[in-house]
Short mmCIF file of C-alpha atoms in Angstrom, two decimals:
data_model
loop_
_atom_site.label_atom_id
_atom_site.label_comp_id
_atom_site.label_asym_id
_atom_site.label_seq_id
_atom_site.Cartn_x
_atom_site.Cartn_y
_atom_site.Cartn_z
CA MET A 25 16.44 15.27 -43.38
CA THR A 26 16.38 12.60 -40.81
CA ARG A 27 12.72 12.15 -39.61
CA THR A 28 11.79 11.07 -36.48
CA THR A 29 10.49 8.07 -35.95
CA VAL A 30 6.59 8.11 -34.14
CA LEU A 31 6.09 5.51 -31.58
CA SER A 32 2.81 4.46 -30.67
CA THR A 33 0.99 4.68 -27.57
CA ARG A 34 0.40 1.04 -27.74
CA ALA A 35 4.37 0.24 -28.70
CA LEU A 36 5.00 2.95 -25.32
CA GLY A 37 3.19 1.57 -23.47
CA ARG A 38 4.79 -1.88 -24.63
CA ALA A 39 8.04 0.32 -23.37
CA ALA A 40 7.13 1.05 -20.16
CA LEU A 41 5.92 -2.24 -18.62
CA ALA A 42 9.70 -2.95 -20.13
CA ARG A 43 11.26 -0.96 -17.86
CA GLN A 44 9.12 -1.51 -15.02
CA SER A 45 9.78 -5.45 -15.14
CA LEU A 46 5.50 -6.04 -15.76
CA LEU A 47 6.10 -6.97 -18.96
CA ASP A 48 7.93 -10.33 -17.77
CA ARG A 49 8.57 -10.59 -13.82
CA SER A 50 12.31 -10.02 -12.76
CA ASP A 51 14.32 -12.03 -10.23
CA VAL A 52 16.19 -9.07 -9.10
CA PRO A 53 16.97 -8.61 -5.71
CA VAL A 54 14.66 -6.34 -4.65
CA LEU A 55 17.50 -3.61 -3.27
CA ASP A 56 18.12 -3.93 -7.50
CA ALA A 57 14.34 -3.48 -8.18
CA VAL A 58 13.10 -0.51 -6.08
CA ALA A 59 16.71 0.77 -7.35
CA HIS A 60 16.41 0.34 -10.46
CA LEU A 61 11.97 1.99 -9.72
CA GLY A 62 13.83 5.31 -8.61
CA GLY A 63 12.31 4.10 -5.58
CA LEU A 64 7.67 3.20 -5.17
CA GLN A 65 4.89 5.58 -4.39
CA ALA A 66 4.38 4.24 -0.52
CA GLN A 67 2.21 6.02 1.14
CA GLU A 68 -0.12 3.62 1.29
CA PRO A 69 2.28 1.27 3.91
CA GLN A 70 1.36 -1.90 2.38
CA GLU A 71 1.16 -1.14 -1.43
CA PRO A 72 4.55 -1.94 -1.92
CA PHE A 73 4.94 -5.32 -1.12
CA VAL A 74 2.46 -5.69 -3.97
CA GLY A 75 3.95 -3.47 -6.62
CA LEU A 76 7.15 -6.17 -5.98
CA TRP A 77 5.18 -8.97 -6.28
CA SER A 78 3.91 -7.78 -9.36
CA ARG A 79 7.58 -6.87 -10.54
CA LEU A 80 9.42 -9.79 -8.41
CA ARG A 81 9.45 -13.46 -9.19
CA ALA A 82 9.55 -15.22 -6.15
CA PHE A 83 9.16 -12.57 -4.13
CA ASP A 84 9.31 -12.59 0.12
CA PRO A 85 8.19 -10.27 1.97
CA ALA A 86 10.98 -10.33 4.41
CA ALA A 87 13.05 -9.54 2.70
CA LEU A 88 11.89 -6.09 1.69
CA SER A 89 11.10 -5.94 5.84
CA ASP A 90 14.67 -6.52 6.75
CA LEU A 91 15.63 -3.95 4.08
CA LEU A 92 13.36 -1.19 5.55
CA THR A 93 14.42 -2.34 9.31
CA GLY A 94 18.83 -2.54 7.81
CA ARG A 95 18.44 0.70 6.63
CA GLN A 96 19.26 0.62 3.40
CA VAL A 97 16.18 1.65 2.07
CA VAL A 98 13.48 4.00 3.67
CA ARG A 99 9.86 6.17 3.61
CA THR A 100 10.07 9.22 3.19
CA HIS A 101 8.65 12.07 1.10
CA LEU A 102 10.52 13.19 -1.78
CA MET A 103 8.97 13.24 -5.16
CA ARG A 104 5.82 14.79 -6.19
CA ARG A 105 5.41 15.85 -1.72
CA THR A 106 4.26 12.22 -1.34
CA VAL A 107 5.70 9.68 0.47
CA HIS A 108 8.52 7.73 -1.51
CA LEU A 109 10.24 3.81 -0.01
CA VAL A 110 13.32 4.74 -2.45
CA THR A 111 17.33 2.81 -1.35
CA ALA A 112 18.47 4.94 2.14
CA GLU A 113 21.55 5.98 -1.22
CA ASP A 114 18.63 7.10 -2.97
CA ALA A 115 17.33 9.65 -0.45
CA LEU A 116 21.01 11.04 0.52
CA ALA A 117 21.57 11.58 -3.25
CA TRP A 118 17.93 13.11 -3.80
CA ARG A 119 16.66 15.24 -1.09
CA ALA A 120 18.70 18.71 -1.36
CA ARG A 121 17.50 18.84 -4.89
CA HIS A 122 13.45 18.62 -4.08
CA ASN A 123 13.76 21.10 -0.91
CA ALA A 124 13.31 24.28 -2.88
CA MET A 125 9.94 21.88 -4.07
CA LEU A 126 8.85 20.32 -0.98
CA ARG A 127 8.47 23.91 0.67
CA ARG A 128 6.67 25.29 -2.81
CA ARG A 129 4.67 21.87 -2.12
CA VAL A 130 3.56 22.48 1.50
CA LEU A 131 3.06 26.10 0.30
CA GLY A 132 0.59 26.05 -1.47
CA THR A 133 -1.65 24.00 0.92
CA TYR A 134 -0.76 26.44 4.83
CA ARG A 135 0.72 29.19 2.79
CA ARG A 136 -1.82 31.87 4.72
CA GLU A 137 -1.55 30.02 8.14
CA LEU A 138 1.88 30.11 7.61
CA ASP A 139 1.85 33.88 6.49
CA GLY A 140 4.97 35.34 8.23
CA VAL A 141 6.52 32.57 9.76
CA ASP A 142 9.73 32.11 9.05
CA LEU A 143 10.39 29.03 7.09
CA ASP A 144 14.18 28.76 7.92
CA GLU A 145 13.89 29.00 11.73
CA LEU A 146 11.02 26.89 12.08
CA ALA A 147 12.47 24.85 10.22
CA ALA A 148 16.31 25.12 13.37
CA ALA A 149 13.61 24.79 15.57
CA GLY A 150 12.56 21.31 14.10
CA ARG A 151 15.72 19.84 14.12
CA ALA A 152 16.19 20.78 17.70
CA VAL A 153 13.96 19.30 18.35
CA MET A 154 14.73 15.86 15.97
CA ALA A 155 18.83 16.53 17.45
CA ASP A 156 18.07 13.96 19.73
CA GLY A 157 17.23 11.49 17.81
CA GLU A 158 13.63 10.38 19.08
CA PRO A 159 11.21 9.20 16.70
CA ARG A 160 8.29 11.72 16.92
CA SER A 161 4.25 12.68 15.04
CA MET A 162 4.16 14.73 13.26
CA GLY A 163 2.17 16.19 16.30
CA GLU A 164 4.33 15.58 18.71
CA LEU A 165 7.35 17.72 16.19
CA ALA A 166 4.03 20.36 15.92
CA ARG A 167 3.90 20.87 19.91
CA ALA A 168 7.65 21.07 20.21
CA VAL A 169 7.84 24.56 18.57
CA ALA A 170 4.13 26.22 18.74
CA GLY A 171 5.12 28.05 21.70
CA ARG A 172 6.70 30.08 19.37
CA TRP A 173 4.73 29.98 16.54
CA PRO A 174 1.41 29.38 18.05
CA GLU A 175 -1.17 31.04 14.96
CA PRO A 176 -0.48 28.84 12.53
CA GLY A 177 -1.97 25.23 13.89
CA PRO A 178 -0.60 22.69 14.02
CA ARG A 179 -1.32 20.41 11.64
CA ALA A 180 0.74 23.78 9.16
CA LEU A 181 3.83 23.39 11.33
CA GLY A 182 4.16 19.70 11.06
CA GLU A 183 3.06 19.71 7.32
CA MET A 184 5.98 21.61 6.27
CA LEU A 185 8.47 20.72 8.52
CA VAL A 186 8.30 16.43 8.52
CA ALA A 187 7.40 17.06 4.58
CA ALA A 188 9.56 19.94 4.02
CA LEU A 189 11.85 21.83 5.26
CA LEU A 190 13.42 18.12 7.59
CA PRO A 191 14.83 15.46 5.60
CA THR A 192 13.28 12.77 7.75
CA ALA A 193 12.44 8.99 7.21
CA GLN A 194 9.49 7.14 8.21
CA MET A 195 10.49 4.73 11.25
CA PRO A 196 9.90 0.85 11.32
CA PRO A 197 7.80 -1.41 12.14
CA ARG A 198 5.44 1.17 9.73
CA GLY A 199 5.95 -0.03 6.27
CA LEU A 200 7.23 -3.32 7.75
CA TRP A 201 5.10 -6.78 6.05
CA ARG A 202 1.23 -7.22 7.20
CA ALA A 203 1.96 -4.21 10.20
CA ARG A 204 -0.02 -1.85 11.43
CA ALA A 205 2.19 1.20 13.17
CA GLY A 206 1.69 4.89 13.55
CA VAL A 207 4.00 7.35 11.58
CA ARG A 208 7.08 7.91 13.54
CA ASN A 209 9.84 10.25 12.62
CA VAL A 210 13.03 11.14 12.79
CA LEU A 211 16.12 12.90 11.17
CA LEU A 212 17.48 11.21 7.98
CA SER A 213 20.64 11.68 9.09
CA SER A 214 19.88 10.17 12.28
CA TRP A 215 18.73 7.44 11.43
CA LEU A 216 21.66 6.91 7.79
CA GLY A 217 24.46 7.90 9.98
CA ARG A 218 25.00 10.50 6.81
CA GLU A 219 24.56 13.88 6.19
CA ILE A 220 22.01 14.83 2.73
CA ASP A 221 24.63 15.46 -0.42
CA PRO A 222 24.67 18.49 -0.41
CA LEU A 223 23.51 20.86 -3.89
CA PRO A 224 27.05 21.16 -5.85
CA PRO A 225 28.59 24.39 -4.76
CA ASP A 226 28.78 25.73 -8.23
CA GLY A 227 25.77 28.68 -8.64
CA SER A 228 23.13 26.27 -9.03
CA GLY A 229 19.25 27.27 -8.25
CA PRO A 230 17.71 25.54 -5.03
CA ASP A 231 16.27 22.92 -7.58
CA GLY A 232 18.46 21.97 -9.64
CA SER A 233 18.62 24.04 -11.90
CA GLY A 234 22.62 26.03 -12.95
CA PRO A 235 24.89 25.96 -14.98
CA ALA A 236 24.65 22.21 -17.45
CA GLY A 237 27.96 20.27 -16.82
CA ALA A 238 27.48 20.70 -12.91
CA ASP A 239 25.01 19.24 -12.13
CA PRO A 240 25.98 15.01 -12.28
CA VAL A 241 22.97 14.14 -10.05
CA GLY A 242 20.42 15.81 -12.31
CA GLN A 243 21.72 14.11 -15.55
CA ALA A 244 22.20 11.04 -13.65
CA MET A 245 17.95 11.23 -12.11
CA VAL A 246 17.71 11.66 -15.88
CA ARG A 247 18.81 8.29 -17.33
CA ARG A 248 17.49 6.53 -13.98
CA TYR A 249 14.17 7.78 -14.42
CA LEU A 250 14.35 7.11 -18.04
CA ALA A 251 15.44 3.86 -17.51
CA ALA A 252 12.56 2.64 -15.24
CA PHE A 253 9.84 4.83 -17.68
CA GLY A 254 10.99 6.32 -21.27
CA PRO A 255 10.25 7.17 -23.68
CA ALA A 256 9.10 9.94 -22.31
CA ALA A 257 8.74 13.63 -22.75
CA SER A 258 10.48 16.22 -20.22
CA ALA A 259 7.32 17.49 -19.19
CA ASP A 260 6.73 12.81 -18.10
CA LEU A 261 10.27 13.96 -16.02
CA ARG A 262 8.64 16.97 -14.98
CA ALA A 263 5.27 14.13 -13.42
CA TRP A 264 7.35 12.23 -11.49
CA CYS A 265 9.63 13.69 -9.90
CA GLY A 266 7.86 17.58 -9.42
CA LEU A 267 10.94 19.70 -10.55
CA ALA A 268 11.82 21.53 -12.65
CA GLY A 269 15.02 22.41 -12.25
CA LEU A 270 16.40 19.29 -15.26
CA SER A 271 16.71 21.19 -18.50
CA ALA A 272 19.85 22.45 -17.78
CA ALA A 273 20.43 18.75 -16.73
CA VAL A 274 18.48 17.09 -20.10
CA ALA A 275 20.26 19.50 -22.43
CA ALA A 276 23.85 18.36 -21.63
CA MET A 277 23.22 14.22 -22.04
CA ARG A 278 21.48 15.26 -25.63
CA GLU A 279 24.11 13.64 -27.78
CA GLU A 280 23.65 10.70 -25.57
CA LEU A 281 20.11 10.46 -25.75
CA VAL A 282 17.99 8.79 -28.56
CA THR A 283 14.74 11.24 -29.61
CA PHE A 284 10.96 9.76 -30.73
CA ARG A 285 7.98 11.44 -31.50
CA ASP A 286 3.83 10.05 -30.13
CA GLU A 287 1.10 10.02 -32.02
CA ARG A 288 0.15 13.88 -31.06
CA GLY A 289 3.60 15.08 -31.28
CA ARG A 290 5.73 14.96 -29.22
CA GLU A 291 8.91 14.97 -28.84
CA LEU A 292 10.63 11.47 -26.26
CA LEU A 293 13.28 11.18 -25.02
CA ASP A 294 15.13 7.98 -23.78
CA LEU A 295 18.41 5.93 -23.60
CA PRO A 296 19.77 3.82 -26.94
CA ASP A 297 19.76 0.57 -25.80
CA ALA A 298 16.75 -0.02 -23.12
CA PRO A 299 13.83 -2.00 -24.29
CA ARG A 300 10.81 -1.40 -26.88
CA PRO A 301 9.67 -3.52 -26.99
CA ALA A 302 7.13 -4.85 -30.26
CA PRO A 303 3.72 -2.59 -30.43
CA ASP A 304 2.13 -7.26 -30.53
CA THR A 305 4.22 -8.38 -28.10
CA PRO A 306 1.95 -10.32 -25.23
CA ALA A 307 1.32 -8.74 -22.10
CA PRO A 308 0.18 -10.78 -18.37
CA VAL A 309 -2.42 -9.62 -16.34
CA ARG A 310 -0.60 -7.45 -13.71
CA PHE A 311 -2.15 -6.53 -10.98
CA LEU A 312 -1.36 -2.96 -8.70
CA PRO A 313 -1.27 -1.11 -6.08
CA ALA A 314 -2.50 2.49 -5.17
CA PHE A 315 -0.71 4.76 -6.91
CA ASP A 316 1.63 3.46 -8.70
CA ASN A 317 4.77 5.09 -10.10
CA ALA A 318 3.88 2.83 -13.16
CA VAL A 319 0.70 4.83 -13.42
CA LEU A 320 1.54 8.76 -11.85
CA GLY A 321 4.83 8.79 -13.42
CA TYR A 322 3.81 9.99 -16.45
CA HIS A 323 2.30 13.51 -17.39
CA ASP A 324 0.96 12.12 -20.33
CA ARG A 325 -1.06 8.60 -18.59
CA GLY A 326 -2.18 7.35 -21.58
CA ARG A 327 0.12 5.14 -22.37
CA ILE A 328 -0.99 2.72 -19.85
CA ILE A 329 -4.98 4.02 -18.64
CA ASP A 330 -7.66 5.94 -20.60
CA ASP A 331 -9.28 9.59 -20.40
CA ALA A 332 -11.85 8.11 -19.02
CA HIS A 333 -10.09 6.31 -16.62
CA ARG A 334 -7.74 8.73 -14.93
CA GLY A 335 -9.22 10.01 -12.25
CA LEU A 336 -8.94 6.49 -10.37
CA SER A 337 -4.94 6.92 -11.11
CA VAL A 338 -5.47 9.97 -8.08
CA THR A 339 -8.01 8.18 -6.58
CA GLY A 340 -6.14 5.28 -4.65
CA ALA A 341 -7.84 2.48 -7.25
CA ARG A 342 -5.54 -0.75 -7.61
CA LEU A 343 -6.18 -1.01 -11.19
CA VAL A 344 -5.17 -4.79 -12.51
CA LEU A 345 -3.61 -4.07 -15.88
CA VAL A 346 -5.47 -6.57 -18.99
CA ASP A 347 -2.69 -6.76 -22.47
CA GLY A 348 -1.04 -3.20 -20.55
CA ARG A 349 -3.94 -0.93 -20.41
CA THR A 350 -5.90 -0.62 -17.12
CA ALA A 351 -9.23 -3.19 -17.37
CA ALA A 352 -10.82 -3.17 -13.61
CA THR A 353 -9.87 -1.99 -10.33
CA TRP A 354 -9.78 -4.61 -7.11
CA THR A 355 -10.18 -4.04 -4.03
CA VAL A 356 -10.08 -7.00 -0.65
CA GLU A 357 -12.40 -8.38 1.44
CA ASP A 358 -12.03 -10.84 4.19
CA GLY A 359 -9.93 -12.06 1.97
CA THR A 360 -10.94 -12.21 -0.67
CA VAL A 361 -9.57 -10.25 -3.77
CA ARG A 362 -12.33 -8.61 -5.91
CA VAL A 363 -12.30 -7.68 -9.03
CA ALA A 364 -14.61 -4.55 -11.38
CA PRO A 365 -13.99 -4.89 -14.38
CA LEU A 366 -14.35 -1.26 -17.05
CA ARG A 367 -15.07 -3.08 -19.84
CA GLY A 368 -15.82 -6.58 -21.25
CA PHE A 369 -12.96 -9.24 -20.75
CA SER A 370 -12.92 -11.81 -22.92
CA ARG A 371 -13.48 -16.03 -21.44
CA SER A 372 -9.82 -15.92 -21.56
CA GLU A 373 -9.62 -13.20 -19.81
CA ARG A 374 -11.03 -13.91 -17.03
CA ALA A 375 -9.36 -16.48 -16.30
CA ALA A 376 -6.32 -15.44 -16.89
CA VAL A 377 -7.40 -12.35 -14.39
CA ALA A 378 -9.03 -15.25 -11.93
CA GLU A 379 -5.86 -17.11 -11.77
CA GLU A 380 -3.61 -14.09 -11.20
CA GLY A 381 -6.47 -12.48 -8.98
CA ARG A 382 -5.73 -16.21 -7.34
CA ALA A 383 -1.88 -16.21 -7.22
CA LEU A 384 -2.19 -12.21 -5.63
CA ALA A 385 -5.19 -13.73 -2.52
CA SER A 386 -2.72 -16.01 -2.02
CA PHE A 387 -0.29 -13.53 -1.02
CA LEU A 388 -1.44 -11.09 0.84
CA SER A 389 -3.18 -13.97 2.72
CA GLU A 390 0.08 -15.85 3.47
CA ASP A 391 -0.97 -19.24 1.88
CA ASP A 392 -4.47 -18.95 4.14
CA SER A 393 -6.88 -17.73 0.97
CA ASP A 394 -6.33 -18.07 -2.79
CA ARG A 395 -10.46 -16.94 -3.18
CA VAL A 396 -11.24 -14.33 -6.30
CA GLU A 397 -14.27 -12.79 -7.24
CA VAL A 398 -14.72 -11.18 -11.39
CA GLU A 399 -17.62 -9.23 -10.96
CA ALA A 400 -20.24 -8.85 -13.95
CA ALA A 401 -18.79 -6.10 -16.82
CA PRO A 402 -20.37 -3.04 -16.55
#
């Protein structure tokens, strides 16, 4: 009987950092980085710039802005019903698989308000309004159909249309470097000039379940996830994308994957040739933006953040990694990066945090300020 290798929490943390380009900054183009990461969490419009700055050498924020205006990346509701910055190709390939999950999640909030509303009819009405290609806010779209459905109210109608029923993109200047702009939505098909890819016509369920061999997109999503986040359990995969229907794809791929166990005994899946650095590999200080997928992309977030601080990952706190783990939070005030430690720092750790903080301040201010303040430990 072959004994399965157990990977320590520290080993899993180093693997996550390596896959996320947080162990060593990468030289890949911005579009390739967004694709490799499976998108970046982006409900806060400026946060992806920090996420890419922490992962790429010589990152130029104008390059990401150009990809948005050039329609090569888009801001759209996708994984976990949150706004993600993803490549246009991934938005088109993945969106249909997320449709049922997006509906369920919006209904989880607005089920009472939307009781009795035929969602297919609502989708058709919303699509008719958006067919002219004009960008609209969620409120404008909701008000355009509210005459037919006056009871739910504009918030429930708008959330269901924009976050679930209609594949939409948030138009620039929303999400451009240092831009302040409200959300204006257009249909993905209008913005990208192509309809989203349909689910395979093979009896697959609305969330991608169905015959295992007929799910190439699902298998591709699993490979992409493991390349950017593995080794990981099936629960981690679900936590990243919010989908429950990828088990058939995982089953079909088992022979091409390797397995491990974590210290809790969970089975972990991985690509055979993916990097798994030694647990003692040095990990530099890294500043993470709010809601970064390096933390949120797992059910078990213990590889990067202690259970005592797990709540920070869902409140929008920006995190500082020291020796590969969450050790502080950070904010920006008047051009100064302020770091609030969660534990005591050694002299060398404090110096490394200050150095990276100065570099971040310079990036955010376009070289106008390199001020950083590291507060006393609690």
